[in-house]
Coordinates of C-alpha atoms in Angstrom, one line a residue:
M893 CA -20.1 1.1 52.3
W894 CA -22.6 1.9 49.6
E895 CA -20.8 0.1 47.0
A896 CA -20.3 -2.9 49.1
R897 CA -24.3 -3.0 49.9
Y898 CA -24.9 -2.6 45.9
V899 CA -22.8 -5.7 45.1
K900 CA -24.5 -7.5 47.8
L901 CA -28.1 -6.7 46.3
L902 CA -26.7 -7.8 43.1
L903 CA -25.9 -11.0 44.3
V904 CA -29.6 -11.3 45.7
I905 CA -31.2 -10.1 42.8
D906 CA -29.3 -12.6 40.4
F907 CA -29.9 -15.6 42.5
G908 CA -33.5 -14.6 43.1
A909 CA -34.1 -14.2 39.5
T910 CA -32.6 -17.5 38.4
L911 CA -34.5 -19.2 40.9
V912 CA -37.9 -17.7 39.5
A913 CA -37.1 -18.3 36.1
T914 CA -36.1 -22.0 36.7
L915 CA -39.4 -22.5 38.7
A916 CA -41.3 -21.0 36.1
A917 CA -39.5 -22.8 33.4
F918 CA -40.6 -26.1 35.3
V919 CA -44.3 -25.0 35.6
L920 CA -44.6 -24.1 32.3
R921 CA -43.0 -27.0 30.7
F922 CA -44.0 -30.0 32.9
Q923 CA -47.2 -28.5 34.8
G924 CA -46.3 -30.7 37.9
A925 CA -45.7 -33.8 36.5
A926 CA -44.2 -36.5 38.7
Y927 CA -41.9 -38.1 36.4
A928 CA -40.2 -34.6 36.2
N929 CA -39.3 -34.2 39.7
W930 CA -35.4 -34.5 39.1
Y931 CA -35.7 -31.0 37.1
L932 CA -36.4 -29.4 40.3
A933 CA -32.9 -30.6 41.7
L934 CA -32.1 -28.7 38.4
S935 CA -34.0 -25.8 38.7
A936 CA -32.0 -25.2 42.3
L937 CA -28.7 -25.9 40.8
I938 CA -28.6 -23.6 37.9
P939 CA -28.9 -20.2 40.4
P940 CA -25.3 -20.9 41.8
V941 CA -23.8 -21.8 38.6
W942 CA -25.3 -18.5 37.4
V943 CA -24.1 -16.4 39.9
G944 CA -20.6 -18.1 39.6
L945 CA -20.9 -17.6 35.8
L946 CA -21.4 -13.8 36.5
A947 CA -18.7 -13.6 38.9
L948 CA -16.2 -15.1 36.2
T949 CA -17.4 -12.7 33.4
H950 CA -16.5 -9.8 35.7
A951 CA -20.2 -8.6 36.2
Y952 CA -19.8 -7.6 39.8
E953 CA -16.7 -5.6 39.4
R954 CA -16.9 -1.8 40.4
R955 CA -15.6 -0.4 37.1
V956 CA -18.4 -2.0 35.1
L957 CA -21.2 -1.1 37.6
F958 CA -23.2 2.0 38.2
V959 CA -23.2 3.8 35.0
G960 CA -22.5 2.6 31.2
G961 CA -23.8 -0.3 29.3
E962 CA -20.8 -2.5 30.1
E963 CA -22.5 -4.3 33.0
Y964 CA -25.5 -5.4 30.8
Q965 CA -23.2 -6.6 27.9
R966 CA -21.3 -8.9 30.6
V967 CA -24.8 -10.3 31.6
L968 CA -25.7 -11.0 28.1
R969 CA -22.4 -12.7 27.4
A970 CA -22.9 -14.8 30.8
G971 CA -26.2 -15.8 29.5
V972 CA -24.9 -17.3 26.1
R973 CA -22.0 -18.8 27.7
L974 CA -24.4 -20.4 30.1
T975 CA -26.6 -21.7 27.3
V976 CA -23.7 -23.2 25.3
G977 CA -22.3 -24.7 28.6
M978 CA -25.6 -26.4 29.2
A979 CA -26.0 -27.7 25.6
L980 CA -22.4 -29.0 25.7
A981 CA -22.8 -30.7 29.0
S982 CA -26.0 -32.3 28.0
Y983 CA -24.3 -33.7 24.9
V984 CA -21.3 -34.9 26.7
F985 CA -23.2 -36.4 29.6
K986 CA -26.0 -37.8 27.2
A987 CA -28.4 -36.2 29.4
D988 CA -31.7 -36.0 27.8
I989 CA -32.9 -32.7 28.9
A990 CA -36.2 -31.1 27.7
R991 CA -35.2 -28.4 25.0
G992 CA -38.3 -26.2 26.1
Y993 CA -37.5 -26.3 29.7
L994 CA -33.9 -25.5 29.3
L995 CA -34.9 -22.7 26.7
I996 CA -37.4 -21.1 28.8
A997 CA -35.1 -21.0 31.9
L998 CA -32.1 -19.8 30.5
V999 CA -33.9 -16.9 28.6
L1000 CA -35.9 -15.9 31.4
T1001 CA -32.8 -16.0 33.6
T1002 CA -30.9 -13.4 31.6
L1003 CA -34.1 -11.3 31.1
F1004 CA -35.0 -11.3 35.1
S1005 CA -31.1 -10.5 35.8
L1006 CA -31.2 -7.7 33.3
A1007 CA -34.4 -6.2 34.9
G1008 CA -33.3 -6.5 38.0
R1009 CA -30.0 -5.0 37.6
F1010 CA -31.6 -2.1 35.6
V1011 CA -34.2 -1.3 38.4
L1012 CA -31.3 -1.2 41.0
R1013 CA -29.3 1.2 38.8
R1014 CA -32.2 3.4 38.4
I1015 CA -32.9 3.4 42.4
L1016 CA -29.3 4.2 42.6
H1017 CA -29.6 7.1 40.0
R1018 CA -32.4 8.5 42.0
A1019 CA -30.3 8.6 45.1
R1020 CA -27.6 10.1 43.4
R1021 CA -30.2 13.0 42.2
R1022 CA -30.7 13.7 46.2
G1023 CA -26.8 13.8 46.5
A1024 CA -26.2 10.4 47.8
C1025 CA -23.8 7.6 46.9
M1026 CA -21.6 10.0 45.0
H1027 CA -17.8 9.9 44.5
R1028 CA -15.9 13.2 45.9
V1029 CA -13.4 13.9 43.4
L1030 CA -10.4 16.2 43.5
V1031 CA -9.4 17.1 40.2
L1032 CA -5.7 17.7 38.9
G1033 CA -4.6 19.9 35.8
H1034 CA -4.8 23.4 34.3
A1035 CA -7.5 25.6 35.3
P1036 CA -9.4 25.7 31.7
A1037 CA -9.3 21.8 31.5
V1038 CA -10.6 21.6 35.2
A1039 CA -13.3 24.2 34.5
Q1040 CA -14.6 22.0 31.5
M1041 CA -14.8 18.8 33.5
T1042 CA -16.6 20.6 36.1
R1043 CA -19.1 21.7 34.0
Q1044 CA -19.4 18.8 32.4
L1045 CA -19.8 16.4 35.3
H1046 CA -22.2 18.9 37.0
R1047 CA -24.9 18.7 34.2
R1048 CA -25.6 15.3 35.3
Y1049 CA -25.6 13.3 38.5
H1050 CA -26.0 9.6 37.1
H1051 CA -22.2 9.2 36.7
G1052 CA -21.7 9.5 40.5
L1053 CA -18.5 11.8 40.4
Q1054 CA -18.7 14.8 42.5
I1055 CA -16.2 17.3 41.9
I1056 CA -15.2 19.3 45.3
G1057 CA -12.0 20.7 44.6
A1058 CA -9.0 20.8 42.4
C1059 CA -4.9 21.3 42.6
L1060 CA -3.6 23.6 39.6
P1061 CA 0.0 23.9 38.7
A1062 CA 1.8 26.7 40.9
D1063 CA 1.6 29.6 38.5
Q1064 CA -2.1 29.3 38.1
L1065 CA -3.1 29.4 41.7
A1066 CA -3.6 33.2 41.8
D1067 CA -6.0 33.3 38.9
A1068 CA -7.9 30.3 39.9
A1069 CA -10.6 32.0 41.9
R1070 CA -12.0 33.7 38.9
T1071 CA -12.1 30.7 36.6
L1072 CA -13.1 28.0 38.7
E1073 CA -16.5 27.1 40.4
V1074 CA -14.8 24.8 42.9
P1075 CA -12.2 25.6 45.8
V1076 CA -8.5 25.1 44.9
F1077 CA -6.5 22.9 47.4
G1078 CA -3.2 24.0 46.5
A1079 CA -0.6 22.9 44.0
L1080 CA -0.1 19.7 42.1
G1081 CA 2.7 18.6 44.2
A1082 CA 0.5 18.5 47.2
A1083 CA -2.2 16.7 45.5
A1084 CA -2.0 13.5 47.7
N1085 CA -2.0 15.4 51.2
S1086 CA -5.1 17.8 49.5
A1087 CA -7.1 14.7 48.7
A1088 CA -6.9 13.5 52.4
A1089 CA -7.6 17.1 53.7
A1090 CA -10.7 17.5 51.4
G1091 CA -12.3 14.2 52.1
A1092 CA -12.0 13.1 48.6
D1093 CA -12.0 9.4 47.7
T1094 CA -11.0 9.8 44.4
V1095 CA -8.6 11.8 42.4
M1096 CA -8.9 12.6 38.7
V1097 CA -5.7 13.6 36.4
L1098 CA -6.6 15.5 33.5
S1099 CA -4.1 15.7 30.6
C1100 CA -1.3 18.2 32.3
P1101 CA 2.5 18.4 30.9
E1102 CA 3.4 19.0 34.7
L1103 CA 2.5 15.5 35.7
D1104 CA 5.1 13.2 34.1
G1105 CA 5.3 9.7 34.6
P1106 CA 7.7 9.7 37.6
M1107 CA 5.2 12.1 39.5
L1108 CA 2.1 10.3 38.5
R1109 CA 3.6 6.9 40.0
R1110 CA 4.6 8.8 43.2
L1111 CA 1.1 10.3 43.2
A1112 CA -0.4 6.7 43.0
W1113 CA 1.9 5.4 45.6
E1114 CA 0.7 8.1 48.1
L1115 CA -3.0 7.9 47.3
E1116 CA -2.5 4.0 47.8
R1117 CA -1.6 5.0 51.5
D1118 CA -5.0 6.5 52.2
D1119 CA -7.1 4.0 50.0
I1120 CA -8.1 6.8 47.5
D1121 CA -8.8 5.9 43.9
L1122 CA -6.8 7.4 41.1
I1123 CA -8.5 8.1 37.7
V1124 CA -6.6 9.6 34.7
S1125 CA -8.3 11.3 32.1
S1126 CA -7.5 10.1 28.5
S1127 CA -7.5 12.3 25.5
L1128 CA -8.7 9.4 23.5
V1129 CA -12.3 10.5 23.6
D1130 CA -15.0 7.8 23.5
T1131 CA -12.8 5.1 22.6
A1132 CA -14.0 2.0 24.3
G1133 CA -11.6 -0.1 26.9
D1134 CA -11.9 -2.9 24.7
R1135 CA -10.1 -1.3 22.0
I1136 CA -7.2 -0.1 24.2
T1137 CA -4.7 -2.6 25.2
V1138 CA -1.3 -1.8 27.2
R1139 CA 1.8 -3.8 25.9
P1140 CA 5.3 -3.8 26.9
V1141 CA 7.7 -2.5 24.3
D1142 CA 11.5 -3.0 25.5
G1143 CA 10.4 -2.3 29.2
L1144 CA 7.9 0.7 28.2
P1145 CA 4.3 0.2 28.5
M1146 CA 2.6 1.4 25.2
M1147 CA -1.1 1.9 24.6
H1148 CA -2.3 0.2 21.4
I1149 CA -5.8 1.6 19.9
E1150 CA -7.5 -0.9 17.5
H1151 CA -9.5 0.3 14.7
P1152 CA -13.1 0.1 15.1
R1153 CA -14.9 -3.0 13.1
L1154 CA -17.5 -1.3 10.8
S1155 CA -17.3 -3.7 7.8
G1156 CA -17.0 -7.6 7.1
G1157 CA -19.1 -10.2 9.0
R1158 CA -20.1 -7.9 11.8
R1159 CA -21.7 -5.5 9.1
L1160 CA -23.5 -8.4 7.8
I1161 CA -24.8 -9.8 11.1
K1162 CA -26.2 -6.3 12.0
S1163 CA -28.0 -6.0 8.6
V1164 CA -29.7 -9.6 8.8
F1165 CA -30.6 -8.6 12.3
D1166 CA -32.1 -5.1 11.4
V1167 CA -34.2 -6.7 8.5
S1168 CA -35.4 -9.4 10.3
V1169 CA -36.6 -7.6 13.6
A1170 CA -37.8 -5.0 11.3
A1171 CA -40.1 -7.4 9.1
L1172 CA -41.3 -8.9 12.4
L1173 CA -42.0 -5.4 13.9
L1174 CA -43.9 -4.3 10.9
I1175 CA -46.1 -7.7 10.9
L1176 CA -46.8 -7.1 14.8
F1177 CA -47.5 -3.1 14.3
A1178 CA -50.1 -3.5 11.5
P1179 CA -53.0 -3.0 13.5
L1180 CA -51.4 -0.1 15.2
F1181 CA -50.4 1.2 11.9
L1182 CA -54.0 1.3 10.9
V1183 CA -55.5 2.9 14.0
I1184 CA -52.7 5.7 14.3
A1185 CA -53.5 6.6 10.4
L1186 CA -57.2 6.6 11.6
V1187 CA -56.4 9.1 14.2
I1188 CA -54.3 11.4 12.2
K1189 CA -56.9 11.4 9.5
L1190 CA -59.8 12.3 12.1
D1191 CA -57.8 15.0 13.9
T1192 CA -56.5 17.2 10.9
G1193 CA -56.9 15.3 7.7
G1194 CA -54.3 15.5 5.3
P1195 CA -51.7 12.9 4.5
V1196 CA -50.8 10.1 7.1
F1197 CA -47.2 10.1 6.5
F1198 CA -44.5 12.5 6.6
R1199 CA -41.7 12.1 4.2
Q1200 CA -38.3 14.0 4.6
V1201 CA -34.8 13.8 3.0
R1202 CA -32.3 12.7 5.4
V1203 CA -28.3 11.8 4.8
A1204 CA -27.8 8.0 5.2
R1205 CA -24.2 6.4 5.2
G1206 CA -21.7 7.9 3.0
G1207 CA -23.6 11.1 2.5
E1208 CA -26.2 9.4 0.3
M1209 CA -29.6 10.9 0.3
F1210 CA -32.7 8.6 1.2
R1211 CA -36.2 9.6 1.9
M1212 CA -37.3 8.9 5.6
Y1213 CA -40.9 8.0 6.9
K1214 CA -42.6 9.3 9.7
F1215 CA -46.5 9.7 10.9
R1216 CA -47.2 13.2 10.5
T1217 CA -47.4 15.0 13.8
M1218 CA -47.4 18.6 12.4
H1219 CA -50.1 20.7 10.3
T1220 CA -49.5 20.4 6.5
D1221 CA -48.1 24.1 6.3
A1222 CA -45.5 23.5 9.1
E1223 CA -42.7 23.8 6.4
A1224 CA -43.8 27.3 5.3
R1225 CA -44.1 28.4 8.7
F1226 CA -40.4 27.3 9.7
A1227 CA -38.7 30.5 8.4
A1228 CA -41.0 32.6 10.6
M1229 CA -40.2 30.5 13.6
R1230 CA -36.4 29.9 13.3
E1231 CA -35.5 32.8 15.9
Q1232 CA -37.7 30.8 18.6
N1233 CA -35.3 28.0 18.5
E1234 CA -34.8 26.5 21.9
F1235 CA -31.7 24.4 20.9
A1236 CA -28.2 25.2 20.5
G1237 CA -26.3 24.0 17.4
V1238 CA -27.8 23.3 14.1
L1239 CA -31.0 21.5 15.3
F1240 CA -34.4 23.4 15.6
K1241 CA -36.4 22.3 18.4
I1242 CA -39.2 24.3 20.5
R1243 CA -40.9 22.3 23.4
E1244 CA -44.4 24.1 22.7
D1245 CA -44.2 24.1 19.1
P1246 CA -47.5 25.5 17.7
R1247 CA -47.1 23.4 14.4
V1248 CA -47.5 20.2 16.2
T1249 CA -51.1 18.9 16.1
R1250 CA -53.1 17.6 19.2
C1251 CA -52.6 13.8 18.3
G1252 CA -49.1 14.7 17.2
R1253 CA -48.1 15.7 20.7
F1254 CA -49.2 12.1 21.9
L1255 CA -47.4 10.3 19.0
R1256 CA -44.0 12.3 19.8
R1257 CA -44.1 11.7 23.4
Y1258 CA -44.3 7.9 23.0
S1259 CA -42.0 8.0 19.8
L1260 CA -45.1 6.3 18.1
D1261 CA -44.5 8.8 15.0
E1262 CA -41.2 7.0 14.3
L1263 CA -42.7 3.7 13.7
P1264 CA -43.0 4.0 10.1
Q1265 CA -39.1 4.2 9.9
L1266 CA -39.3 0.5 9.9
I1267 CA -39.8 0.7 6.4
N1268 CA -36.5 2.4 5.8
V1269 CA -34.8 -0.6 7.9
L1270 CA -36.2 -3.0 5.7
L1271 CA -34.8 -1.2 2.8
G1272 CA -31.4 -1.1 3.9
E1273 CA -31.3 2.8 4.5
M1274 CA -31.8 2.9 8.2
S1275 CA -30.6 0.5 11.0
L1276 CA -32.6 -0.2 14.4
V1277 CA -29.7 1.3 16.2
G1278 CA -27.4 4.2 15.0
P1279 CA -26.5 7.9 15.0
R1280 CA -29.5 10.1 14.6
P1281 CA -30.5 10.5 10.8
P1282 CA -29.4 14.3 10.1
L1283 CA -30.8 16.7 7.2
P1284 CA -28.9 17.7 4.6
S1285 CA -28.9 21.5 5.7
E1286 CA -27.1 20.1 9.2
V1287 CA -24.5 17.9 7.3
E1288 CA -23.6 21.1 5.6
Q1289 CA -22.6 22.7 8.8
Y1290 CA -20.7 19.9 10.0
P1291 CA -17.3 20.4 11.0
Q1292 CA -14.6 17.6 10.0
D1293 CA -15.0 15.4 12.9
M1294 CA -18.7 15.1 12.9
R1295 CA -18.7 13.7 9.4
R1296 CA -17.4 10.5 11.4
R1297 CA -21.1 9.9 12.1
L1298 CA -21.8 9.2 8.3
V1299 CA -19.6 5.9 8.3
V1300 CA -22.4 4.0 9.4
K1301 CA -26.4 4.0 8.8
P1302 CA -28.5 6.0 10.8
G1303 CA -30.6 4.6 13.3
M1304 CA -34.3 4.8 14.7
T1305 CA -32.8 5.0 18.2
G1306 CA -29.3 5.4 19.5
L1307 CA -27.4 6.4 22.6
W1308 CA -29.1 10.0 22.0
Q1309 CA -32.5 8.5 22.5
V1310 CA -31.8 6.6 25.8
S1311 CA -29.7 9.5 27.4
G1312 CA -32.0 12.3 27.2
R1313 CA -33.7 12.4 23.6
S1314 CA -34.5 16.2 23.1
D1315 CA -33.4 17.3 26.2
L1316 CA -29.8 16.7 25.0
S1317 CA -27.5 19.4 24.1
W1318 CA -26.2 19.8 20.5
E1319 CA -22.5 18.7 21.8
D1320 CA -24.0 15.8 23.8
S1321 CA -26.0 14.8 20.9
I1322 CA -22.9 14.6 18.6
R1323 CA -20.4 13.0 21.3
L1324 CA -22.8 10.1 21.9
D1325 CA -23.0 9.6 18.0
L1326 CA -19.5 9.6 17.8
R1327 CA -19.0 7.2 20.6
Y1328 CA -21.7 4.5 19.4
V1329 CA -19.7 4.9 16.0
E1330 CA -16.3 4.0 17.5
N1331 CA -17.5 1.3 20.3
W1332 CA -20.4 -0.6 18.0
S1333 CA -21.2 -4.1 18.8
L1334 CA -24.4 -6.1 18.5
T1335 CA -24.6 -6.4 22.5
V1336 CA -24.5 -2.8 22.4
D1337 CA -27.4 -2.5 20.1
L1338 CA -29.5 -5.1 22.2
V1339 CA -28.9 -3.2 25.3
I1340 CA -29.8 0.0 23.7
L1341 CA -32.8 -1.3 22.4
M1342 CA -34.0 -2.6 25.8
R1343 CA -33.1 0.9 27.4
T1344 CA -35.1 2.5 24.4
A1345 CA -38.2 0.6 25.4
M1346 CA -38.0 1.9 28.9
V1347 CA -37.4 5.2 27.7
V1348 CA -40.5 5.3 25.4
L1349 CA -42.8 4.0 28.1
R1350 CA -41.6 7.0 30.6
G1351 CA -42.3 9.6 27.8
A1352 CA -39.1 11.9 29.0
G1353 CA -37.5 14.4 26.9
A1354 CA -39.7 14.2 23.7
Y1355 CA -41.5 17.0 22.3

């Protein structure tokens, strides 16, 4: 029921966003001129076209809503298609449509729809924090895998999956009470009946040799009877759906995994985008740079910038720039404070670090200390979006899998920034960085940049 209401609200938001955008474009471009009255008809026509285009782009499907960035990517794609479609229609029918009106209307339509969907999702996540709008999940698999999945999903609430129980292989039922935090409803063979009895609306199947193809197919048929969703957890960690295709080979469904596209034209487009935006932001933020530099000087004196060696793409070293937020003797005091580390893994973080200056706490809270990294972006050493730039000492402790982060440029922001910042565990930070590397696209970068603005304005998770 809540999912149906959510989709209806999305329809209202998208229609209303387009109506406001087109009327704003009309007022801004024509300011009530009588000769432009027919643009009012066009303004009324664009909203249903936009909603229909979003539907064709599958922006209302449940599998892309509620969590993740795929929903925003589809809205952006719909915006590009609407722009191209309007331009082609204008050319084919030789309609002399004012370019200013069209540009304002289409840009505002996309932005307002994105903003409305973002606000609605925040409301949903707030409701999930109270335990509402959650999917009741029964997990199938071996006890260690079930315990790990339970811990992972119970750390956060925004995904909307609440594990209410598990079904295990028959030989693990006796020891399940000691290893699991959720009740066990029986063996794998009775999973469909157990799901119905437990009131679950979703069954999640983890990697389990006992659940072979025929058994999984029968389970799907039984769950279909009770309208219970089936989720099969893949061992292909953090591989995006657009890289996975199922193709029949001699009557057998085979899963094909495409390689991530990290070079060629895509990398060139990303580099051009990074340098252009960095140059523009450096010009716009020049007055702010001067103000921050003056505040740092008045607060503690000493140098304005902090320079530190970090590791770039391919393991190369570069000097990263930040506004100084610590006292000048911070590096000398580091060894004495190592035991106070509150962060598991190789990172060093303290919530109330005494080395941080008074103005430094404010700069860190709103990530203003990271603005000089735009210089690194302009020099081609960093990207606007990417994995967190690591220290050489951290890279030395990386296991082999973590070195995958080094195949792309480090970024000023990334999935780690918009998913918790310093509140994330070491494992979550690495997982998010690897997910970005495997699934990068320019659309993903745009979504992360928009989410970064919202996270930085809230000032949460930074210290």
